GROMACS .gro file of C-alpha atoms in nm:
model
   97
    1UNK     CA    1  12.427   5.350  15.783
    2UNK     CA    2  12.494   5.610  16.050
    3UNK     CA    3  12.566   5.975  15.978
    4UNK     CA    4  12.789   6.110  16.258
    5UNK     CA    5  12.782   6.492  16.273
    6UNK     CA    6  12.984   6.715  16.505
    7UNK     CA    7  12.960   7.095  16.537
    8UNK     CA    8  13.241   7.279  16.714
    9UNK     CA    9  13.220   7.621  16.880
   10UNK     CA   10  13.537   7.795  16.987
   11UNK     CA   11  13.585   7.872  17.354
   12UNK     CA   12  13.609   8.244  17.441
   13UNK     CA   13  13.929   8.401  17.309
   14UNK     CA   14  13.983   8.140  17.036
   15UNK     CA   15  13.942   8.211  16.664
   16UNK     CA   16  14.097   8.100  16.334
   17UNK     CA   17  14.404   8.318  16.402
   18UNK     CA   18  14.499   8.080  16.681
   19UNK     CA   19  14.750   7.817  16.557
   20UNK     CA   20  14.575   7.556  16.772
   21UNK     CA   21  14.256   7.606  16.571
   22UNK     CA   22  14.442   7.556  16.245
   23UNK     CA   23  14.613   7.245  16.383
   24UNK     CA   24  14.277   7.099  16.491
   25UNK     CA   25  14.129   7.177  16.149
   26UNK     CA   26  14.421   7.013  15.966
   27UNK     CA   27  14.409   6.704  16.184
   28UNK     CA   28  14.034   6.670  16.136
   29UNK     CA   29  14.074   6.697  15.759
   30UNK     CA   30  14.295   6.385  15.773
   31UNK     CA   31  14.052   6.174  15.978
   32UNK     CA   32  13.883   6.041  15.662
   33UNK     CA   33  14.208   5.893  15.534
   34UNK     CA   34  14.347   5.783  15.871
   35UNK     CA   35  14.049   5.615  16.037
   36UNK     CA   36  13.916   5.297  15.875
   37UNK     CA   37  13.545   5.231  15.839
   38UNK     CA   38  13.439   5.573  15.714
   39UNK     CA   39  13.243   5.557  15.389
   40UNK     CA   40  13.249   5.937  15.360
   41UNK     CA   41  13.415   6.221  15.548
   42UNK     CA   42  13.354   6.595  15.525
   43UNK     CA   43  13.461   6.886  15.738
   44UNK     CA   44  13.495   7.259  15.706
   45UNK     CA   45  13.482   7.607  15.850
   46UNK     CA   46  13.150   7.781  15.898
   47UNK     CA   47  13.086   8.077  15.667
   48UNK     CA   48  12.775   8.207  15.845
   49UNK     CA   49  12.798   8.519  16.059
   50UNK     CA   50  12.486   8.439  16.264
   51UNK     CA   51  12.529   8.437  16.641
   52UNK     CA   52  12.384   8.085  16.672
   53UNK     CA   53  12.629   7.940  16.419
   54UNK     CA   54  12.908   7.703  16.517
   55UNK     CA   55  13.265   7.749  16.392
   56UNK     CA   56  13.349   7.411  16.238
   57UNK     CA   57  13.171   7.101  16.114
   58UNK     CA   58  13.274   6.738  16.070
   59UNK     CA   59  13.063   6.456  15.930
   60UNK     CA   60  13.131   6.089  15.871
   61UNK     CA   61  12.922   5.803  15.738
   62UNK     CA   62  12.972   5.464  15.903
   63UNK     CA   63  12.802   5.124  15.881
   64UNK     CA   64  12.638   5.107  16.224
   65UNK     CA   65  12.675   5.203  16.591
   66UNK     CA   66  12.954   4.947  16.654
   67UNK     CA   67  13.144   5.112  16.364
   68UNK     CA   68  13.088   5.452  16.527
   69UNK     CA   69  13.228   5.312  16.852
   70UNK     CA   70  13.539   5.183  16.671
   71UNK     CA   71  13.580   5.524  16.504
   72UNK     CA   72  13.550   5.705  16.838
   73UNK     CA   73  13.821   5.491  16.999
   74UNK     CA   74  14.065   5.498  16.707
   75UNK     CA   75  14.394   5.663  16.818
   76UNK     CA   76  14.398   5.916  16.532
   77UNK     CA   77  14.043   6.025  16.606
   78UNK     CA   78  14.120   6.053  16.976
   79UNK     CA   79  14.423   6.275  16.906
   80UNK     CA   80  14.212   6.500  16.682
   81UNK     CA   81  13.938   6.521  16.945
   82UNK     CA   82  14.197   6.615  17.208
   83UNK     CA   83  14.308   6.909  16.991
   84UNK     CA   84  13.948   7.035  16.976
   85UNK     CA   85  13.884   6.969  17.346
   86UNK     CA   86  14.144   7.231  17.436
   87UNK     CA   87  13.990   7.507  17.222
   88UNK     CA   88  13.622   7.428  17.164
   89UNK     CA   89  13.300   7.281  17.292
   90UNK     CA   90  13.092   7.065  17.061
   91UNK     CA   91  12.763   6.891  17.001
   92UNK     CA   92  12.714   6.556  16.831
   93UNK     CA   93  12.432   6.376  16.657
   94UNK     CA   94  12.434   6.024  16.516
   95UNK     CA   95  12.139   5.960  16.284
   96UNK     CA   96  12.039   5.675  16.057
   97UNK     CA   97  12.122   5.771  15.703
   0.00000   0.00000   0.00000
């Protein structure tokens, strides 16, 4: 099993008052039901006020790296990623679960 974790940090001038941020959040919340192959899906807003903290988190559990590749190329995932690309930078880690 692979745990796929993504942390998003808003670009300067973007925060949760921006409708684009809310749209990206809502789309990401639906990834678990729209993209096949995910055994688990979690996402949410950060509640920490620390300067090193990211703004949003998404995590999925998939069978293996080929399953991660299928997830990454799924049209719904790609649309969600495009929403984030406009407003945030992110880091990713894929680890064996």
